Amino acid sequence: MRTLLLNNLILLFTLLCFGCSSGSDDSGNPDPDPDPDPITNPNPNKTTTYTNDVKAILDDQCLQCHTIPLAQGAPFAMRTYAETINAINNREFFLRIKSTGFNVMPPEGRLPQETIDIILDWEADGLIE
Ligand code: HEC
């Protein structure tokens, strides 16, 4: 009788544990922050490229620091397509230009939304050179 009770307790315990773990399964919960950096396509009618659209913005807005030699504490250069793609792959490139906080790039202040949209359109179009 004592063994049976013990077995039942073990069974109950196992069931409870199983219930717990499946109940708190992450996949079942709604994600409170589904995608902090969604890709938007501000201009679906235009194919935006680095050479035609984006390089001039970066040259004008970023290269005073993000150049070689690196200036004013900037940690990487963005002079070319390759360097810019490297920044996108390894740095918070899009988060920084979209930021509304203290870490926005350029540091003097957020770019005009139309300018940010050109860069976001380039992203949506596939980061074409
Ligand atoms: C006045 C100088 C200056 C200008 C202009 C500037 N940056 Fe920066 N940038 C910095 C400095 C300094 C840091 C390092 C400190 C930090 O991470 O905030 C930095 C960091 C960054 C980072 C984060 C690097 C990492 O470690 O993830 C990104 C991305 C970036 N900049 C992008 C840009 C872009 C894009 C522009 C132009 C739209 C720009 N920056 C313009 C000075 C500048």
mmCIF file with all atom_site columns, C-alpha atoms and ligand atoms in Angstrom:
data_model
loop_
_atom_site.group_PDB
_atom_site.id
_atom_site.type_symbol
_atom_site.label_atom_id
_atom_site.label_alt_id
_atom_site.label_comp_id
_atom_site.label_asym_id
_atom_site.label_entity_id
_atom_site.label_seq_id
_atom_site.pdbx_PDB_ins_code
_atom_site.Cartn_x
_atom_site.Cartn_y
_atom_site.Cartn_z
_atom_site.occupancy
_atom_site.B_iso_or_equiv
_atom_site.pdbx_formal_charge
_atom_site.auth_seq_id
_atom_site.auth_comp_id
_atom_site.auth_asym_id
_atom_site.auth_atom_id
_atom_site.pdbx_PDB_model_num
ATOM   1   C  CA  . MET A 1 1   ? 0.000  0.000  0.000   1.00 0.00 ? 1   MET A CA  1
ATOM   2   C  CA  . ARG A 1 2   ? 2.789  2.349  0.850   1.00 0.00 ? 2   ARG A CA  1
ATOM   3   C  CA  . THR A 1 3   ? 4.540  1.544  -2.463  1.00 0.00 ? 3   THR A CA  1
ATOM   4   C  CA  . LEU A 1 4   ? 1.322  2.213  -4.400  1.00 0.00 ? 4   LEU A CA  1
ATOM   5   C  CA  . LEU A 1 5   ? 0.921  5.594  -2.687  1.00 0.00 ? 5   LEU A CA  1
ATOM   6   C  CA  . LEU A 1 6   ? 4.543  6.415  -3.460  1.00 0.00 ? 6   LEU A CA  1
ATOM   7   C  CA  . ASN A 1 7   ? 4.053  5.437  -7.109  1.00 0.00 ? 7   ASN A CA  1
ATOM   8   C  CA  . ASN A 1 8   ? 0.976  7.636  -7.335  1.00 0.00 ? 8   ASN A CA  1
ATOM   9   C  CA  . LEU A 1 9   ? 2.863  10.521 -5.831  1.00 0.00 ? 9   LEU A CA  1
ATOM   10  C  CA  . ILE A 1 10  ? 5.675  10.076 -8.341  1.00 0.00 ? 10  ILE A CA  1
ATOM   11  C  CA  . LEU A 1 11  ? 3.132  9.929  -11.162 1.00 0.00 ? 11  LEU A CA  1
ATOM   12  C  CA  . LEU A 1 12  ? 1.356  13.040 -9.874  1.00 0.00 ? 12  LEU A CA  1
ATOM   13  C  CA  . PHE A 1 13  ? 4.651  14.849 -9.525  1.00 0.00 ? 13  PHE A CA  1
ATOM   14  C  CA  . THR A 1 14  ? 5.689  13.876 -13.046 1.00 0.00 ? 14  THR A CA  1
ATOM   15  C  CA  . LEU A 1 15  ? 2.358  15.078 -14.448 1.00 0.00 ? 15  LEU A CA  1
ATOM   16  C  CA  . LEU A 1 16  ? 2.638  18.361 -12.574 1.00 0.00 ? 16  LEU A CA  1
ATOM   17  C  CA  . CYS A 1 17  ? 6.132  18.942 -13.834 1.00 0.00 ? 17  CYS A CA  1
ATOM   18  C  CA  . PHE A 1 18  ? 5.114  18.153 -17.367 1.00 0.00 ? 18  PHE A CA  1
ATOM   19  C  CA  . GLY A 1 19  ? 2.136  20.476 -17.003 1.00 0.00 ? 19  GLY A CA  1
ATOM   20  C  CA  . CYS A 1 20  ? 4.364  23.233 -15.686 1.00 0.00 ? 20  CYS A CA  1
ATOM   21  C  CA  . SER A 1 21  ? 6.929  23.018 -18.408 1.00 0.00 ? 21  SER A CA  1
ATOM   22  C  CA  . SER A 1 22  ? 4.447  22.914 -21.269 1.00 0.00 ? 22  SER A CA  1
ATOM   23  C  CA  . GLY A 1 23  ? 2.409  25.686 -19.681 1.00 0.00 ? 23  GLY A CA  1
ATOM   24  C  CA  . SER A 1 24  ? 5.332  28.061 -19.546 1.00 0.00 ? 24  SER A CA  1
ATOM   25  C  CA  . ASP A 1 25  ? 6.607  27.117 -22.993 1.00 0.00 ? 25  ASP A CA  1
ATOM   26  C  CA  . ASP A 1 26  ? 7.823  30.267 -24.711 1.00 0.00 ? 26  ASP A CA  1
ATOM   27  C  CA  . SER A 1 27  ? 6.319  29.292 -28.036 1.00 0.00 ? 27  SER A CA  1
ATOM   28  C  CA  . GLY A 1 28  ? 2.839  29.399 -26.533 1.00 0.00 ? 28  GLY A CA  1
ATOM   29  C  CA  . ASN A 1 29  ? 3.150  32.938 -25.211 1.00 0.00 ? 29  ASN A CA  1
ATOM   30  C  CA  . PRO A 1 30  ? 2.556  36.002 -27.345 1.00 0.00 ? 30  PRO A CA  1
ATOM   31  C  CA  . ASP A 1 31  ? 5.865  37.779 -27.963 1.00 0.00 ? 31  ASP A CA  1
ATOM   32  C  CA  . PRO A 1 32  ? 5.663  41.213 -26.309 1.00 0.00 ? 32  PRO A CA  1
ATOM   33  C  CA  . ASP A 1 33  ? 8.209  42.631 -28.788 1.00 0.00 ? 33  ASP A CA  1
ATOM   34  C  CA  . PRO A 1 34  ? 7.738  40.661 -32.008 1.00 0.00 ? 34  PRO A CA  1
ATOM   35  C  CA  . ASP A 1 35  ? 10.323 42.460 -34.163 1.00 0.00 ? 35  ASP A CA  1
ATOM   36  C  CA  . PRO A 1 36  ? 12.079 45.544 -32.827 1.00 0.00 ? 36  PRO A CA  1
ATOM   37  C  CA  . ASP A 1 37  ? 13.552 46.218 -36.261 1.00 0.00 ? 37  ASP A CA  1
ATOM   38  C  CA  . PRO A 1 38  ? 10.951 45.392 -38.918 1.00 0.00 ? 38  PRO A CA  1
ATOM   39  C  CA  . ILE A 1 39  ? 11.817 46.036 -42.555 1.00 0.00 ? 39  ILE A CA  1
ATOM   40  C  CA  . THR A 1 40  ? 9.492  48.649 -44.012 1.00 0.00 ? 40  THR A CA  1
ATOM   41  C  CA  . ASN A 1 41  ? 9.309  49.644 -47.666 1.00 0.00 ? 41  ASN A CA  1
ATOM   42  C  CA  . PRO A 1 42  ? 8.598  53.389 -47.727 1.00 0.00 ? 42  PRO A CA  1
ATOM   43  C  CA  . ASN A 1 43  ? 8.693  53.599 -51.535 1.00 0.00 ? 43  ASN A CA  1
ATOM   44  C  CA  . PRO A 1 44  ? 7.592  50.370 -53.219 1.00 0.00 ? 44  PRO A CA  1
ATOM   45  C  CA  . ASN A 1 45  ? 7.538  52.075 -56.642 1.00 0.00 ? 45  ASN A CA  1
ATOM   46  C  CA  . LYS A 1 46  ? 11.248 52.827 -56.704 1.00 0.00 ? 46  LYS A CA  1
ATOM   47  C  CA  . THR A 1 47  ? 14.322 50.607 -56.612 1.00 0.00 ? 47  THR A CA  1
ATOM   48  C  CA  . THR A 1 48  ? 16.767 52.349 -54.331 1.00 0.00 ? 48  THR A CA  1
ATOM   49  C  CA  . THR A 1 49  ? 20.465 51.562 -54.715 1.00 0.00 ? 49  THR A CA  1
ATOM   50  C  CA  . TYR A 1 50  ? 23.612 52.402 -52.800 1.00 0.00 ? 50  TYR A CA  1
ATOM   51  C  CA  . THR A 1 51  ? 25.299 54.099 -55.743 1.00 0.00 ? 51  THR A CA  1
ATOM   52  C  CA  . ASN A 1 52  ? 22.344 56.178 -56.921 1.00 0.00 ? 52  ASN A CA  1
ATOM   53  C  CA  . ASP A 1 53  ? 20.712 57.094 -53.622 1.00 0.00 ? 53  ASP A CA  1
ATOM   54  C  CA  . VAL A 1 54  ? 22.399 56.082 -50.390 1.00 0.00 ? 54  VAL A CA  1
ATOM   55  C  CA  . LYS A 1 55  ? 26.099 56.850 -50.843 1.00 0.00 ? 55  LYS A CA  1
ATOM   56  C  CA  . ALA A 1 56  ? 25.502 60.603 -51.158 1.00 0.00 ? 56  ALA A CA  1
ATOM   57  C  CA  . ILE A 1 57  ? 23.553 60.604 -47.879 1.00 0.00 ? 57  ILE A CA  1
ATOM   58  C  CA  . LEU A 1 58  ? 26.231 58.696 -45.997 1.00 0.00 ? 58  LEU A CA  1
ATOM   59  C  CA  . ASP A 1 59  ? 29.031 60.814 -47.523 1.00 0.00 ? 59  ASP A CA  1
ATOM   60  C  CA  . ASP A 1 60  ? 27.225 63.934 -46.411 1.00 0.00 ? 60  ASP A CA  1
ATOM   61  C  CA  . GLN A 1 61  ? 25.924 62.824 -42.996 1.00 0.00 ? 61  GLN A CA  1
ATOM   62  C  CA  . CYS A 1 62  ? 28.319 60.186 -41.674 1.00 0.00 ? 62  CYS A CA  1
ATOM   63  C  CA  . LEU A 1 63  ? 31.764 60.481 -43.252 1.00 0.00 ? 63  LEU A CA  1
ATOM   64  C  CA  . GLN A 1 64  ? 32.967 63.425 -41.213 1.00 0.00 ? 64  GLN A CA  1
ATOM   65  C  CA  . CYS A 1 65  ? 33.500 60.773 -38.509 1.00 0.00 ? 65  CYS A CA  1
ATOM   66  C  CA  . HIS A 1 66  ? 33.097 57.338 -40.133 1.00 0.00 ? 66  HIS A CA  1
ATOM   67  C  CA  . THR A 1 67  ? 36.087 57.663 -42.441 1.00 0.00 ? 67  THR A CA  1
ATOM   68  C  CA  . ILE A 1 68  ? 39.753 56.693 -42.549 1.00 0.00 ? 68  ILE A CA  1
ATOM   69  C  CA  . PRO A 1 69  ? 41.430 57.851 -40.412 1.00 0.00 ? 69  PRO A CA  1
ATOM   70  C  CA  . LEU A 1 70  ? 38.512 57.350 -38.022 1.00 0.00 ? 70  LEU A CA  1
ATOM   71  C  CA  . ALA A 1 71  ? 37.426 60.700 -36.591 1.00 0.00 ? 71  ALA A CA  1
ATOM   72  C  CA  . GLN A 1 72  ? 35.720 61.911 -33.413 1.00 0.00 ? 72  GLN A CA  1
ATOM   73  C  CA  . GLY A 1 73  ? 35.582 58.437 -31.881 1.00 0.00 ? 73  GLY A CA  1
ATOM   74  C  CA  . ALA A 1 74  ? 33.673 56.691 -34.674 1.00 0.00 ? 74  ALA A CA  1
ATOM   75  C  CA  . PRO A 1 75  ? 34.485 52.965 -34.473 1.00 0.00 ? 75  PRO A CA  1
ATOM   76  C  CA  . PHE A 1 76  ? 34.333 52.028 -38.165 1.00 0.00 ? 76  PHE A CA  1
ATOM   77  C  CA  . ALA A 1 77  ? 34.413 53.553 -41.669 1.00 0.00 ? 77  ALA A CA  1
ATOM   78  C  CA  . MET A 1 78  ? 31.573 53.788 -44.180 1.00 0.00 ? 78  MET A CA  1
ATOM   79  C  CA  . ARG A 1 79  ? 33.367 55.114 -47.264 1.00 0.00 ? 79  ARG A CA  1
ATOM   80  C  CA  . THR A 1 80  ? 32.391 52.338 -49.655 1.00 0.00 ? 80  THR A CA  1
ATOM   81  C  CA  . TYR A 1 81  ? 29.602 49.863 -50.354 1.00 0.00 ? 81  TYR A CA  1
ATOM   82  C  CA  . ALA A 1 82  ? 31.646 47.066 -48.753 1.00 0.00 ? 82  ALA A CA  1
ATOM   83  C  CA  . GLU A 1 83  ? 32.339 49.075 -45.603 1.00 0.00 ? 83  GLU A CA  1
ATOM   84  C  CA  . THR A 1 84  ? 28.675 50.035 -45.345 1.00 0.00 ? 84  THR A CA  1
ATOM   85  C  CA  . ILE A 1 85  ? 27.466 46.452 -45.774 1.00 0.00 ? 85  ILE A CA  1
ATOM   86  C  CA  . ASN A 1 86  ? 29.974 45.442 -43.121 1.00 0.00 ? 86  ASN A CA  1
ATOM   87  C  CA  . ALA A 1 87  ? 28.467 48.050 -40.770 1.00 0.00 ? 87  ALA A CA  1
ATOM   88  C  CA  . ILE A 1 88  ? 24.985 46.723 -41.531 1.00 0.00 ? 88  ILE A CA  1
ATOM   89  C  CA  . ASN A 1 89  ? 26.035 43.140 -40.820 1.00 0.00 ? 89  ASN A CA  1
ATOM   90  C  CA  . ASN A 1 90  ? 28.084 43.825 -37.712 1.00 0.00 ? 90  ASN A CA  1
ATOM   91  C  CA  . ARG A 1 91  ? 26.747 47.056 -36.225 1.00 0.00 ? 91  ARG A CA  1
ATOM   92  C  CA  . GLU A 1 92  ? 23.364 48.460 -35.250 1.00 0.00 ? 92  GLU A CA  1
ATOM   93  C  CA  . PHE A 1 93  ? 23.199 50.454 -38.485 1.00 0.00 ? 93  PHE A CA  1
ATOM   94  C  CA  . PHE A 1 94  ? 19.419 50.626 -38.974 1.00 0.00 ? 94  PHE A CA  1
ATOM   95  C  CA  . LEU A 1 95  ? 18.609 50.852 -35.265 1.00 0.00 ? 95  LEU A CA  1
ATOM   96  C  CA  . ARG A 1 96  ? 20.947 53.829 -34.936 1.00 0.00 ? 96  ARG A CA  1
ATOM   97  C  CA  . ILE A 1 97  ? 19.521 55.874 -37.814 1.00 0.00 ? 97  ILE A CA  1
ATOM   98  C  CA  . LYS A 1 98  ? 15.944 55.058 -36.705 1.00 0.00 ? 98  LYS A CA  1
ATOM   99  C  CA  . SER A 1 99  ? 16.631 55.701 -33.022 1.00 0.00 ? 99  SER A CA  1
ATOM   100 C  CA  . THR A 1 100 ? 14.702 58.448 -31.287 1.00 0.00 ? 100 THR A CA  1
ATOM   101 C  CA  . GLY A 1 101 ? 17.009 58.183 -28.270 1.00 0.00 ? 101 GLY A CA  1
ATOM   102 C  CA  . PHE A 1 102 ? 20.447 59.362 -27.190 1.00 0.00 ? 102 PHE A CA  1
ATOM   103 C  CA  . ASN A 1 103 ? 22.248 56.833 -29.398 1.00 0.00 ? 103 ASN A CA  1
ATOM   104 C  CA  . VAL A 1 104 ? 20.841 58.166 -32.680 1.00 0.00 ? 104 VAL A CA  1
ATOM   105 C  CA  . MET A 1 105 ? 23.224 58.544 -35.634 1.00 0.00 ? 105 MET A CA  1
ATOM   106 C  CA  . PRO A 1 106 ? 24.357 61.086 -36.618 1.00 0.00 ? 106 PRO A CA  1
ATOM   107 C  CA  . PRO A 1 107 ? 24.973 62.200 -33.013 1.00 0.00 ? 107 PRO A CA  1
ATOM   108 C  CA  . GLU A 1 108 ? 23.937 65.819 -33.703 1.00 0.00 ? 108 GLU A CA  1
ATOM   109 C  CA  . GLY A 1 109 ? 20.396 64.627 -34.337 1.00 0.00 ? 109 GLY A CA  1
ATOM   110 C  CA  . ARG A 1 110 ? 18.135 62.279 -36.249 1.00 0.00 ? 110 ARG A CA  1
ATOM   111 C  CA  . LEU A 1 111 ? 18.138 62.647 -40.030 1.00 0.00 ? 111 LEU A CA  1
ATOM   112 C  CA  . PRO A 1 112 ? 14.951 64.024 -41.624 1.00 0.00 ? 112 PRO A CA  1
ATOM   113 C  CA  . GLN A 1 113 ? 12.370 61.236 -41.991 1.00 0.00 ? 113 GLN A CA  1
ATOM   114 C  CA  . GLU A 1 114 ? 12.516 61.497 -45.833 1.00 0.00 ? 114 GLU A CA  1
ATOM   115 C  CA  . THR A 1 115 ? 16.240 60.752 -45.679 1.00 0.00 ? 115 THR A CA  1
ATOM   116 C  CA  . ILE A 1 116 ? 15.760 57.842 -43.277 1.00 0.00 ? 116 ILE A CA  1
ATOM   117 C  CA  . ASP A 1 117 ? 13.046 56.528 -45.596 1.00 0.00 ? 117 ASP A CA  1
ATOM   118 C  CA  . ILE A 1 118 ? 15.469 56.449 -48.545 1.00 0.00 ? 118 ILE A CA  1
ATOM   119 C  CA  . ILE A 1 119 ? 17.828 54.273 -46.497 1.00 0.00 ? 119 ILE A CA  1
ATOM   120 C  CA  . LEU A 1 120 ? 14.961 52.042 -45.314 1.00 0.00 ? 120 LEU A CA  1
ATOM   121 C  CA  . ASP A 1 121 ? 13.764 51.734 -48.901 1.00 0.00 ? 121 ASP A CA  1
ATOM   122 C  CA  . TRP A 1 122 ? 17.255 50.627 -49.886 1.00 0.00 ? 122 TRP A CA  1
ATOM   123 C  CA  . GLU A 1 123 ? 17.062 47.940 -47.171 1.00 0.00 ? 123 GLU A CA  1
ATOM   124 C  CA  . ALA A 1 124 ? 13.641 46.784 -48.343 1.00 0.00 ? 124 ALA A CA  1
ATOM   125 C  CA  . ASP A 1 125 ? 14.870 46.630 -51.949 1.00 0.00 ? 125 ASP A CA  1
ATOM   126 C  CA  . GLY A 1 126 ? 17.681 44.282 -50.926 1.00 0.00 ? 126 GLY A CA  1
ATOM   127 C  CA  . LEU A 1 127 ? 20.693 46.544 -50.245 1.00 0.00 ? 127 LEU A CA  1
ATOM   128 C  CA  . ILE A 1 128 ? 21.591 46.697 -53.938 1.00 0.00 ? 128 ILE A CA  1
ATOM   129 C  CA  . GLU A 1 129 ? 24.923 48.265 -54.852 1.00 0.00 ? 129 GLU A CA  1
HETATM 130 C  C1  . HEC B 2 .   ? 30.101 63.493 -35.350 1.00 0.00 ? 1   HEC B C1  1
HETATM 131 C  C2  . HEC B 2 .   ? 30.621 62.161 -35.614 1.00 0.00 ? 1   HEC B C2  1
HETATM 132 C  C3  . HEC B 2 .   ? 29.685 61.108 -36.158 1.00 0.00 ? 1   HEC B C3  1
HETATM 133 C  C4  . HEC B 2 .   ? 28.822 61.211 -37.221 1.00 0.00 ? 1   HEC B C4  1
HETATM 134 C  C5  . HEC B 2 .   ? 28.553 62.386 -38.124 1.00 0.00 ? 1   HEC B C5  1
HETATM 135 C  C6  . HEC B 2 .   ? 28.186 59.902 -37.335 1.00 0.00 ? 1   HEC B C6  1
HETATM 136 N  N1  . HEC B 2 .   ? 28.667 59.059 -36.379 1.00 0.00 ? 1   HEC B N1  1
HETATM 137 FE FE1 . HEC B 2 .   ? 28.130 57.116 -36.093 1.00 0.00 ? 1   HEC B FE1 1
HETATM 138 N  N2  . HEC B 2 .   ? 29.320 56.997 -34.460 1.00 0.00 ? 1   HEC B N2  1
HETATM 139 C  C7  . HEC B 2 .   ? 30.099 58.034 -33.968 1.00 0.00 ? 1   HEC B C7  1
HETATM 140 C  C8  . HEC B 2 .   ? 30.725 57.612 -32.734 1.00 0.00 ? 1   HEC B C8  1
HETATM 141 C  C9  . HEC B 2 .   ? 31.655 58.463 -31.879 1.00 0.00 ? 1   HEC B C9  1
HETATM 142 C  C10 . HEC B 2 .   ? 30.280 56.297 -32.476 1.00 0.00 ? 1   HEC B C10 1
HETATM 143 C  C11 . HEC B 2 .   ? 30.680 55.402 -31.304 1.00 0.00 ? 1   HEC B C11 1
HETATM 144 C  C12 . HEC B 2 .   ? 29.830 55.687 -30.111 1.00 0.00 ? 1   HEC B C12 1
HETATM 145 C  C13 . HEC B 2 .   ? 28.464 55.106 -30.260 1.00 0.00 ? 1   HEC B C13 1
HETATM 146 O  O1  . HEC B 2 .   ? 28.336 53.904 -30.541 1.00 0.00 ? 1   HEC B O1  1
HETATM 147 O  O2  . HEC B 2 .   ? 27.500 55.864 -30.131 1.00 0.00 ? 1   HEC B O2  1
HETATM 148 C  C14 . HEC B 2 .   ? 29.395 55.946 -33.584 1.00 0.00 ? 1   HEC B C14 1
HETATM 149 C  C15 . HEC B 2 .   ? 28.764 54.731 -33.716 1.00 0.00 ? 1   HEC B C15 1
HETATM 150 C  C16 . HEC B 2 .   ? 27.954 54.379 -34.767 1.00 0.00 ? 1   HEC B C16 1
HETATM 151 C  C17 . HEC B 2 .   ? 27.297 53.101 -34.908 1.00 0.00 ? 1   HEC B C17 1
HETATM 152 C  C18 . HEC B 2 .   ? 27.299 51.998 -33.898 1.00 0.00 ? 1   HEC B C18 1
HETATM 153 C  C19 . HEC B 2 .   ? 28.531 51.162 -33.994 1.00 0.00 ? 1   HEC B C19 1
HETATM 154 C  C20 . HEC B 2 .   ? 28.400 49.893 -33.197 1.00 0.00 ? 1   HEC B C20 1
HETATM 155 O  O3  . HEC B 2 .   ? 29.311 49.629 -32.427 1.00 0.00 ? 1   HEC B O3  1
HETATM 156 O  O4  . HEC B 2 .   ? 27.393 49.175 -33.331 1.00 0.00 ? 1   HEC B O4  1
HETATM 157 C  C21 . HEC B 2 .   ? 26.626 53.127 -36.084 1.00 0.00 ? 1   HEC B C21 1
HETATM 158 C  C22 . HEC B 2 .   ? 25.804 52.003 -36.704 1.00 0.00 ? 1   HEC B C22 1
HETATM 159 C  C23 . HEC B 2 .   ? 26.824 54.435 -36.664 1.00 0.00 ? 1   HEC B C23 1
HETATM 160 N  N3  . HEC B 2 .   ? 27.641 55.165 -35.834 1.00 0.00 ? 1   HEC B N3  1
HETATM 161 C  C24 . HEC B 2 .   ? 26.268 54.843 -37.841 1.00 0.00 ? 1   HEC B C24 1
HETATM 162 C  C25 . HEC B 2 .   ? 26.315 56.145 -38.307 1.00 0.00 ? 1   HEC B C25 1
HETATM 163 C  C26 . HEC B 2 .   ? 25.612 56.598 -39.473 1.00 0.00 ? 1   HEC B C26 1
HETATM 164 C  C27 . HEC B 2 .   ? 24.767 55.716 -40.358 1.00 0.00 ? 1   HEC B C27 1
HETATM 165 C  C28 . HEC B 2 .   ? 25.866 57.925 -39.594 1.00 0.00 ? 1   HEC B C28 1
HETATM 166 C  C29 . HEC B 2 .   ? 25.337 58.862 -40.618 1.00 0.00 ? 1   HEC B C29 1
HETATM 167 C  C30 . HEC B 2 .   ? 23.930 58.850 -40.876 1.00 0.00 ? 1   HEC B C30 1
HETATM 168 C  C31 . HEC B 2 .   ? 26.748 58.304 -38.494 1.00 0.00 ? 1   HEC B C31 1
HETATM 169 N  N4  . HEC B 2 .   ? 26.989 57.197 -37.742 1.00 0.00 ? 1   HEC B N4  1
HETATM 170 C  C32 . HEC B 2 .   ? 27.246 59.579 -38.291 1.00 0.00 ? 1   HEC B C32 1
HETATM 171 C  C33 . HEC B 2 .   ? 30.289 59.261 -34.552 1.00 0.00 ? 1   HEC B C33 1
HETATM 172 C  C34 . HEC B 2 .   ? 29.572 59.756 -35.628 1.00 0.00 ? 1   HEC B C34 1
#
